[in-house]
PDB file of C-alpha atoms in Angstrom:
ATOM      1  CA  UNK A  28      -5.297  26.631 -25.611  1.00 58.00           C
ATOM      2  CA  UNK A  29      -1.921  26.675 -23.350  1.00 66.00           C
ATOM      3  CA  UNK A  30      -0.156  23.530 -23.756  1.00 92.00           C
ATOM      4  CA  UNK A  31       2.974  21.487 -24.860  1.00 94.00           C
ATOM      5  CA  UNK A  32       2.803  20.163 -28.319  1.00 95.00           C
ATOM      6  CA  UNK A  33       5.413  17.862 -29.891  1.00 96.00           C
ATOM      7  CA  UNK A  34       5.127  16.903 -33.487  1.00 94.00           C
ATOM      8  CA  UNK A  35       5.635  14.476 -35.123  1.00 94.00           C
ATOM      9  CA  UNK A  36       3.417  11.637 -33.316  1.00 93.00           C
ATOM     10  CA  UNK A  37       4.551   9.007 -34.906  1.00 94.00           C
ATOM     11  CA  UNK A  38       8.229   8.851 -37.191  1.00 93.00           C
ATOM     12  CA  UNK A  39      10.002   6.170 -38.739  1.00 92.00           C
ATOM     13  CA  UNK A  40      13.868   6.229 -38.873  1.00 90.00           C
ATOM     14  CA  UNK A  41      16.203   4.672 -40.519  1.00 90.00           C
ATOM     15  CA  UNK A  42      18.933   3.458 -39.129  1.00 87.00           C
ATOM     16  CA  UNK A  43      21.844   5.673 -39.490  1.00 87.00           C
ATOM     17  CA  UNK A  44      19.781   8.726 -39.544  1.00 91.00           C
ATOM     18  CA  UNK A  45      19.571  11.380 -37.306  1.00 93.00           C
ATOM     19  CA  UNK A  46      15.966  13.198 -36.602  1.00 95.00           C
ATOM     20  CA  UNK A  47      14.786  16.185 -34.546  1.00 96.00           C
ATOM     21  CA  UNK A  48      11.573  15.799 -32.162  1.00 97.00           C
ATOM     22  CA  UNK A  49       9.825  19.159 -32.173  1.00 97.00           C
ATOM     23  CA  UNK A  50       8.619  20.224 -28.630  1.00 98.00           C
ATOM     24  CA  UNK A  51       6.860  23.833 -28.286  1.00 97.00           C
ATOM     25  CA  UNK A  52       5.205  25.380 -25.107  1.00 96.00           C
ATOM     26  CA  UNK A  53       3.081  28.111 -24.615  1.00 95.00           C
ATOM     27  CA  UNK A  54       2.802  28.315 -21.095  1.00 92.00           C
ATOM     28  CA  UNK A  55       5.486  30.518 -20.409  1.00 92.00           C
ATOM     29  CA  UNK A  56       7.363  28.078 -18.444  1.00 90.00           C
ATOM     30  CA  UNK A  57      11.392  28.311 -17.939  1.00 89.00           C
ATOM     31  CA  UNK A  58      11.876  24.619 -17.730  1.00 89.00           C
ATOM     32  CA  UNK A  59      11.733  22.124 -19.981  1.00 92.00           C
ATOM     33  CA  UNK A  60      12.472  18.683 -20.479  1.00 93.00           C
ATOM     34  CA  UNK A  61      12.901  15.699 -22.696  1.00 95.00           C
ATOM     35  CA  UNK A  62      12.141  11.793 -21.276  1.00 94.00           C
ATOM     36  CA  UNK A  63      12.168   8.584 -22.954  1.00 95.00           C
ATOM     37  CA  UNK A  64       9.072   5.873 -21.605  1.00 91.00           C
ATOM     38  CA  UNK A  65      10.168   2.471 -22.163  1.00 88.00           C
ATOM     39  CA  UNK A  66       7.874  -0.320 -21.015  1.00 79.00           C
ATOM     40  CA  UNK A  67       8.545  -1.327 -17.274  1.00 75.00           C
ATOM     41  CA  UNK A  68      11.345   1.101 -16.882  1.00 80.00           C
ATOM     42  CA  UNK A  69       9.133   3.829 -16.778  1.00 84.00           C
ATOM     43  CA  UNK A  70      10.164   7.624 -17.413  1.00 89.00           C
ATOM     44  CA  UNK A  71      13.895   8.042 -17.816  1.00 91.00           C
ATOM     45  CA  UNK A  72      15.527  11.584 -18.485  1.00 90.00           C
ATOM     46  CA  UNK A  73      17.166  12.357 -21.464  1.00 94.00           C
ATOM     47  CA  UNK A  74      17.781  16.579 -21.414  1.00 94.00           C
ATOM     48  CA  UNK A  75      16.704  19.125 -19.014  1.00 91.00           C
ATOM     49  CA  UNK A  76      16.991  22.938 -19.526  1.00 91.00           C
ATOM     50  CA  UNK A  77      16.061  25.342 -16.957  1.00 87.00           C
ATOM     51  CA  UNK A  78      16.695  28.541 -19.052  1.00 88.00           C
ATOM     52  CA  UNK A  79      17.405  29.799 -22.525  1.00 93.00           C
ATOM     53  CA  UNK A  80      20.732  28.890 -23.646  1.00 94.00           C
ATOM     54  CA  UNK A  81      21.222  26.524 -20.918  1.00 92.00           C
ATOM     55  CA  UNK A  82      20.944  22.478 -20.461  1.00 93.00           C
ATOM     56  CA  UNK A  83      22.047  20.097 -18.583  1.00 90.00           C
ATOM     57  CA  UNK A  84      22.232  15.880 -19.364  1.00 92.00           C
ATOM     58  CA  UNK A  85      20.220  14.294 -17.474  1.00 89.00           C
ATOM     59  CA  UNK A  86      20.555  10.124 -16.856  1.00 87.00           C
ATOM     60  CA  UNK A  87      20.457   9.077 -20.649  1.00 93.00           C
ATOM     61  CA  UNK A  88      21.762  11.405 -22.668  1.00 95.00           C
ATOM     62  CA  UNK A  89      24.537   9.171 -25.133  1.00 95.00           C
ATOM     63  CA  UNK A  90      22.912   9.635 -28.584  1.00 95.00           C
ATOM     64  CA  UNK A  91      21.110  12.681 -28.085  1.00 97.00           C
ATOM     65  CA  UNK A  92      21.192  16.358 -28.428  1.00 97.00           C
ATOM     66  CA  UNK A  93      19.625  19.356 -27.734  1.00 98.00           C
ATOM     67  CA  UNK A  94      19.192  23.614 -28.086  1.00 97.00           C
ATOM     68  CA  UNK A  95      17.122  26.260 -26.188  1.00 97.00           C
ATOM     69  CA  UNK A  96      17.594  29.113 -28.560  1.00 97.00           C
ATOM     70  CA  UNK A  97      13.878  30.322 -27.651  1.00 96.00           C
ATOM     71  CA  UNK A  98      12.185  30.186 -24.344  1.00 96.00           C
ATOM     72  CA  UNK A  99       9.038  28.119 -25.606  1.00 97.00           C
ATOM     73  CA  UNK A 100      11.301  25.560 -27.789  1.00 98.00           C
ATOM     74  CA  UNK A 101      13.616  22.856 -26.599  1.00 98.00           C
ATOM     75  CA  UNK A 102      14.098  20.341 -30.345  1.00 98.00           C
ATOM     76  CA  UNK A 103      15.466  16.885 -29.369  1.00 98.00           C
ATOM     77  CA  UNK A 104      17.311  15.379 -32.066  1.00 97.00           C
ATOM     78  CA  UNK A 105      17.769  11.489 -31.726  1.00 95.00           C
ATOM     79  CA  UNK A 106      21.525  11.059 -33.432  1.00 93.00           C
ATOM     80  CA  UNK A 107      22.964   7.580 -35.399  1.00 88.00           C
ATOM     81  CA  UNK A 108      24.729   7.226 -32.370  1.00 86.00           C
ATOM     82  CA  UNK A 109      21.875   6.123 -29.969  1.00 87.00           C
ATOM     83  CA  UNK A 110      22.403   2.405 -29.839  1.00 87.00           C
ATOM     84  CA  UNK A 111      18.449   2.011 -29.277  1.00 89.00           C
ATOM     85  CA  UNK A 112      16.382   4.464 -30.280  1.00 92.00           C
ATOM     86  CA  UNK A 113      12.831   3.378 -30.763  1.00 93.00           C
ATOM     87  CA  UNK A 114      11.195   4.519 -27.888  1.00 94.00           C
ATOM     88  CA  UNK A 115       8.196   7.008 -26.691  1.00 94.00           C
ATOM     89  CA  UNK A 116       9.757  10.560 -26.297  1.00 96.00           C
ATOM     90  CA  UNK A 117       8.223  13.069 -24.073  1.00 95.00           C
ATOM     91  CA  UNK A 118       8.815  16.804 -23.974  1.00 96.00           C
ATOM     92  CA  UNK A 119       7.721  18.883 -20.173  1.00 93.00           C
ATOM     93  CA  UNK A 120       7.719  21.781 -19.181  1.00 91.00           C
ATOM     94  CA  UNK A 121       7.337  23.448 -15.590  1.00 87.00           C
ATOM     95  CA  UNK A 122       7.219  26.963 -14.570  1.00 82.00           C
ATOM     96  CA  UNK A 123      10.651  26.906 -12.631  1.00 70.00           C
ATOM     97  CA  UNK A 124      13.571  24.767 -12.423  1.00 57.00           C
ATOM     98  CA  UNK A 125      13.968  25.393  -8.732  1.00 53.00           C
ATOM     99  CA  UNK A 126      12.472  23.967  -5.328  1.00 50.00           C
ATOM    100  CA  UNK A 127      10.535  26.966  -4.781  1.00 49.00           C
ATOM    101  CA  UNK A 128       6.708  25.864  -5.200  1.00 49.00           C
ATOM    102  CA  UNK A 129       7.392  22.441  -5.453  1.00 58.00           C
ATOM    103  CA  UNK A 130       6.754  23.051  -9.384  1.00 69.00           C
ATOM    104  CA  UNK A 131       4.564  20.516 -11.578  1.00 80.00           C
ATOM    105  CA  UNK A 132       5.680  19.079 -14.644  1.00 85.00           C
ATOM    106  CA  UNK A 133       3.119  19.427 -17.803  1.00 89.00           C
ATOM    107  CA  UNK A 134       3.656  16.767 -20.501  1.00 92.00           C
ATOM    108  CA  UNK A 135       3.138  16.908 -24.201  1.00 93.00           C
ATOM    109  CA  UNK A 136       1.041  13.644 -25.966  1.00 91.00           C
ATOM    110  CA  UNK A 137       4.728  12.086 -26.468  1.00 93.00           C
ATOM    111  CA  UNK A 138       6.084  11.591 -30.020  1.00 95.00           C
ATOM    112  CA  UNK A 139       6.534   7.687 -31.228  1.00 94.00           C
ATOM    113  CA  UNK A 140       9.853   6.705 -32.726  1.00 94.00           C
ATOM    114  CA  UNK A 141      10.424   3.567 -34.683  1.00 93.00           C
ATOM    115  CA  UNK A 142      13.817   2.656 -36.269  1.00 89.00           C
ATOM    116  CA  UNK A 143      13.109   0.328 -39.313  1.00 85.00           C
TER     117      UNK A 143
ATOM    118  CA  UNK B  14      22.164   9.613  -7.733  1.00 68.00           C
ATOM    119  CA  UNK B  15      18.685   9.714  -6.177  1.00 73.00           C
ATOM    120  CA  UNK B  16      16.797   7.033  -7.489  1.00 85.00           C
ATOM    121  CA  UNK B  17      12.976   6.044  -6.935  1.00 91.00           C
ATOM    122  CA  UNK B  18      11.612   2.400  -6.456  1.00 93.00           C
ATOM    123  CA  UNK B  19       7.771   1.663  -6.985  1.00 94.00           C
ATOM    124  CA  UNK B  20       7.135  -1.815  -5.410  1.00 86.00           C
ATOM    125  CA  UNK B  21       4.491  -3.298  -7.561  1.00 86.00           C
ATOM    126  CA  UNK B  22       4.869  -3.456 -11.218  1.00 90.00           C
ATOM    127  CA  UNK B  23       1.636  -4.678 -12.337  1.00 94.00           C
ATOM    128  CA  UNK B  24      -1.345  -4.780 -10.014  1.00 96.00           C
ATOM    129  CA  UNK B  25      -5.248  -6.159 -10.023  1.00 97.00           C
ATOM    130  CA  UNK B  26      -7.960  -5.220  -7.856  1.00 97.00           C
ATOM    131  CA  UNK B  27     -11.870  -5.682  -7.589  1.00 97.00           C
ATOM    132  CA  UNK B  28     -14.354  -2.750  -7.856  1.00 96.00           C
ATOM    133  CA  UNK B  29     -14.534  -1.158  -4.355  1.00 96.00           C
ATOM    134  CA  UNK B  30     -11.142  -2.406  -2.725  1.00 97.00           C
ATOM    135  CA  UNK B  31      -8.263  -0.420  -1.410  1.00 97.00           C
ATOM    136  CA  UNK B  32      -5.545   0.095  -2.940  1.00 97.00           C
ATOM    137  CA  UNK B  33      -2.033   1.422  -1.702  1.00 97.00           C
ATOM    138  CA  UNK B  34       1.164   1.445  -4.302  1.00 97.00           C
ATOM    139  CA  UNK B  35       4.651   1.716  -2.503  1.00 96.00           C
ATOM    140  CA  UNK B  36       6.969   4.170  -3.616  1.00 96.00           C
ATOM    141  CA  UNK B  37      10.486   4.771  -1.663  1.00 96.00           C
ATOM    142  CA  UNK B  38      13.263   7.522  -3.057  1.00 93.00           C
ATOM    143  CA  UNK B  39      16.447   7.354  -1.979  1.00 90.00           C
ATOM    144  CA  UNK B  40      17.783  11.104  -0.912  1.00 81.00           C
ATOM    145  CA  UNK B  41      18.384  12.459   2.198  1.00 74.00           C
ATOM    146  CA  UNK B  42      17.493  16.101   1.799  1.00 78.00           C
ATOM    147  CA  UNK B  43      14.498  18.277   0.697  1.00 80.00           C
ATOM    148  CA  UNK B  44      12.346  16.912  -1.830  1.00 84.00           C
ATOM    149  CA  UNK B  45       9.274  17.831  -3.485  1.00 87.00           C
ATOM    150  CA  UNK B  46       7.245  14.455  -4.070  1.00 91.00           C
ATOM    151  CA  UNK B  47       4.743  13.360  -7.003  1.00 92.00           C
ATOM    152  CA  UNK B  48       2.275  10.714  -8.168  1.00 96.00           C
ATOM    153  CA  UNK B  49       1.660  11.146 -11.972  1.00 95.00           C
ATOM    154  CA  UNK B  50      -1.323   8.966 -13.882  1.00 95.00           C
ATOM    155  CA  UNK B  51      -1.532   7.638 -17.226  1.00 93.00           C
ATOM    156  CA  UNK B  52      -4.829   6.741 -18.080  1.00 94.00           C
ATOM    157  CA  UNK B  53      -5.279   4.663 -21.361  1.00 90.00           C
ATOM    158  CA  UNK B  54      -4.564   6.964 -24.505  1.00 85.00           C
ATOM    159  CA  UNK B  55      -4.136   9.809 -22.277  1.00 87.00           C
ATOM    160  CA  UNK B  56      -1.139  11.842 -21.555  1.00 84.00           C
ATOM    161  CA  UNK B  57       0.670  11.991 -18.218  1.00 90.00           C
ATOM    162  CA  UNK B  58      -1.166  14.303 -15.527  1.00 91.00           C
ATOM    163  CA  UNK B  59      -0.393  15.460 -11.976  1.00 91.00           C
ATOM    164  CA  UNK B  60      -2.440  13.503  -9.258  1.00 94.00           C
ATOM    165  CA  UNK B  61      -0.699  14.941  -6.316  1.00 94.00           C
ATOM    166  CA  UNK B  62       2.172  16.564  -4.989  1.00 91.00           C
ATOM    167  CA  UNK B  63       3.631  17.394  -1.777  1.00 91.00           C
ATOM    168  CA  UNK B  64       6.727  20.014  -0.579  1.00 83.00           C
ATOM    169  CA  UNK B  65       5.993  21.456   2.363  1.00 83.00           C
ATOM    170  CA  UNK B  66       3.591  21.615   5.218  1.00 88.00           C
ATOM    171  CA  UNK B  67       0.915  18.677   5.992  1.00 92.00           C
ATOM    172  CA  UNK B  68       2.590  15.712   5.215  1.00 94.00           C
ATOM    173  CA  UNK B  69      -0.846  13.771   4.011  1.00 96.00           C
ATOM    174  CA  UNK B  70      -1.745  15.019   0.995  1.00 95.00           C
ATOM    175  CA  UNK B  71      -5.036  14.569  -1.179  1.00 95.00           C
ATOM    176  CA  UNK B  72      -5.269  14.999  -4.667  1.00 92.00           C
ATOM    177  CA  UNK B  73      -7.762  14.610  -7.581  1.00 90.00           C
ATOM    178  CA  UNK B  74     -10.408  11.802  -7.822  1.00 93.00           C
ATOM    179  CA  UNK B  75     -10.184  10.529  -4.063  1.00 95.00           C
ATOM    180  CA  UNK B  76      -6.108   9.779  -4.239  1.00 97.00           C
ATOM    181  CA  UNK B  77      -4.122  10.474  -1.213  1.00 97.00           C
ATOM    182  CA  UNK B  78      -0.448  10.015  -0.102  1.00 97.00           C
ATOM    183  CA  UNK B  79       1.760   9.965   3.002  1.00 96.00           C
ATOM    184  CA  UNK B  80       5.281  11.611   3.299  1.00 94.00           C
ATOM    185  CA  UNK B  81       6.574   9.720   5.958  1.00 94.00           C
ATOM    186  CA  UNK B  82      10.447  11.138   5.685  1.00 91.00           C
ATOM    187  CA  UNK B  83      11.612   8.627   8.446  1.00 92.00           C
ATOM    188  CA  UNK B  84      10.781   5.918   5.893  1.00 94.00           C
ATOM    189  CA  UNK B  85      11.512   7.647   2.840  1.00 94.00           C
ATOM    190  CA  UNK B  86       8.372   6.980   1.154  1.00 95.00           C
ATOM    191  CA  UNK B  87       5.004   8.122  -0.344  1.00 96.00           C
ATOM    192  CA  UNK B  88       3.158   6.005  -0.802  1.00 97.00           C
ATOM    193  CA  UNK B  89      -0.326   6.654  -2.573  1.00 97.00           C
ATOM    194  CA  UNK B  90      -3.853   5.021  -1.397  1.00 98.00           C
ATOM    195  CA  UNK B  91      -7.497   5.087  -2.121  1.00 98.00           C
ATOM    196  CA  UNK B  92     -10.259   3.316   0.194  1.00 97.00           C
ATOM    197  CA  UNK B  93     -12.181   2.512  -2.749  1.00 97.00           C
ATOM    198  CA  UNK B  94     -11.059   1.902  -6.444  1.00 97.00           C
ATOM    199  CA  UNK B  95     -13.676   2.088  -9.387  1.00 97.00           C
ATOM    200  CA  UNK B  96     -12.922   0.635 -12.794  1.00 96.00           C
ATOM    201  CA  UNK B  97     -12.183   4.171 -14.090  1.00 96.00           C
ATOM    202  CA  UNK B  98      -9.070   4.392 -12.259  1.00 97.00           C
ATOM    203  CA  UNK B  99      -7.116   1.321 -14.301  1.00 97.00           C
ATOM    204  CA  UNK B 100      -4.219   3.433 -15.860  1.00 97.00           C
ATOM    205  CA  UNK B 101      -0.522   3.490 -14.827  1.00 95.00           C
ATOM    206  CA  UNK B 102       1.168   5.204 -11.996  1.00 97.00           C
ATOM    207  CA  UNK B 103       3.830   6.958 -11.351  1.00 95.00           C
ATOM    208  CA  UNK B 104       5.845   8.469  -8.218  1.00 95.00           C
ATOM    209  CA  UNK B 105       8.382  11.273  -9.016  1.00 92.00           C
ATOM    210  CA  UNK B 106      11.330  13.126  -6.901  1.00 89.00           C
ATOM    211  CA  UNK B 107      12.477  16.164  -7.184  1.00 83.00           C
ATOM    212  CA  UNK B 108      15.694  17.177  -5.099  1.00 76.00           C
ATOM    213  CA  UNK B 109      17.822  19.950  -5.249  1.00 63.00           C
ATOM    214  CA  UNK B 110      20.815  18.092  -6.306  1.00 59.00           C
ATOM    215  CA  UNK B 111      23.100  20.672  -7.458  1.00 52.00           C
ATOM    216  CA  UNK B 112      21.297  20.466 -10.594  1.00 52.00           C
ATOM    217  CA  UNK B 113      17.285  20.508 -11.126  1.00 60.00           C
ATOM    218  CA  UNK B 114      15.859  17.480 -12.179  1.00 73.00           C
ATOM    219  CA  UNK B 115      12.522  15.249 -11.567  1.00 82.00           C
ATOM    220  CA  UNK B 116      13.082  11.354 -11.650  1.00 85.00           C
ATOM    221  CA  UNK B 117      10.185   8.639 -11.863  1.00 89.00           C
ATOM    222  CA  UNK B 118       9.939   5.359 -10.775  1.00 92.00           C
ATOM    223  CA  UNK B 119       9.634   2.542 -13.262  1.00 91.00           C
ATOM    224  CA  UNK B 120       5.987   3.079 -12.715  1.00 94.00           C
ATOM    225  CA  UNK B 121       2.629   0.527 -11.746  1.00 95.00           C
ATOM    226  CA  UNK B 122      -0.347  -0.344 -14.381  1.00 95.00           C
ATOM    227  CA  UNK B 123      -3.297  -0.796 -12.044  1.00 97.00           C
ATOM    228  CA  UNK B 124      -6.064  -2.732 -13.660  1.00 97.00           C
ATOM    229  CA  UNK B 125      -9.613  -2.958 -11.675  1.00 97.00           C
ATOM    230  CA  UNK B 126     -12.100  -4.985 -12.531  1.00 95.00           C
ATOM    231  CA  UNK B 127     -15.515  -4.097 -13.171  1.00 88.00           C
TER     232      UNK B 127
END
């Protein structure tokens, strides 16, 4: 079946660790992007990518980092440096990064971070 | 920045009434316009979406919305909710900004009573 999967669902950090979200997509989409849900603040966007080898920050990207080495793969790792980590992460993907077709965003199930 | 504002945070309806959320974005060129849902252990799926052309829009399950670009909003309505349709919802920009990027508003849990 086409569709975004992220793995792990549910991870448990220390503090002072770093750790890598996985986020894969087989729908052959050139976008991708990472978002962190946080109860009444809704979606808020972490890393955006709109081609291989390329990403931009988006509005809360201080304690993160990311790589597009492949097409279908865009990794978020959460660094010791993110002041507040435990949060719902969610890769997406969309077909272009551009205003053309007024492109949807496809979500993944989200990946649940605690820091303990 | 463009930003997006959803008016209602949290809100309860009866079986059968209307229902309109408020959502207002704050850009003053082309956008391409969203409501995303949430139902309860679900992921997040498209509802609607405007960018060009009529500027009422229906989507899935009976859900409509109005670009009114005077106003800057989109809001989203349906004449009659059923209980199925408690989840949350969000409105979404996307604006060619000098860099591609969809934001969402802070997002409203609708709850309807059976």
């Amino acid at each position: 079946d086409g569709g975004i999967t992220q793995s792990p669902k549910y991870l448990f950090r220390k503090e002072g660790q770093n750790v890598t979200l996985s986020c894969e997509q087989n729908l052959n989409h050139d976008a991708m992007y990472w978002y962190r849900q946080d109860p009444g603040q809704g979606l808020r966007l972490i890393y955006y990518s709109q081609i291989v080898n390329d990403f931009q920050k988006g509005d809360i990207a201080e304690g993160y980092s990311v790589s597009r080495e492949k097409k279908e793969s865009f990794p978020l790792t959460v660094t010791s440096a993110q002041k507040n980590p435990t949060a719902f992460y969610l890769c997406a993907s969309s077909m272009e990064g551009g205003m053309i077709s007024g492109n949807t965003i496809y979500f993944g199930e989200g990946s649940w971070l605690t820091v303990v | 920045a463009q930003s997006v504002s959803q008016h209602n945070h949290h809100v309860i309806l009866s079986e059968a009434a209307s229902l309109e959320l408020g959502c207002n974005y704050s850009y003053g060129g082309t956008v391409n316009l969203f409501w995303y849902v949430q139902y309860p252990g679900q992921h997040l799926q498209l509802l609607l979406k405007y960018f060009s052309g009529d500027p009422l829009v229906k989507g899935i399950k009976g859900f409509e919305a109005e670009f009114i670009k005077s106003k800057f909003s989109f809001n989203l309505r349906k004449p009659s909710v059923q209980w199925s349709d408690t989840a949350e919802y969000f409105c979404a920009v996307n604006a060619n900004t000098g860099g591609f990027k969809t934001i969402f508003g802070a997002g409203t849990r609708l709850f309807v009573k059976a």
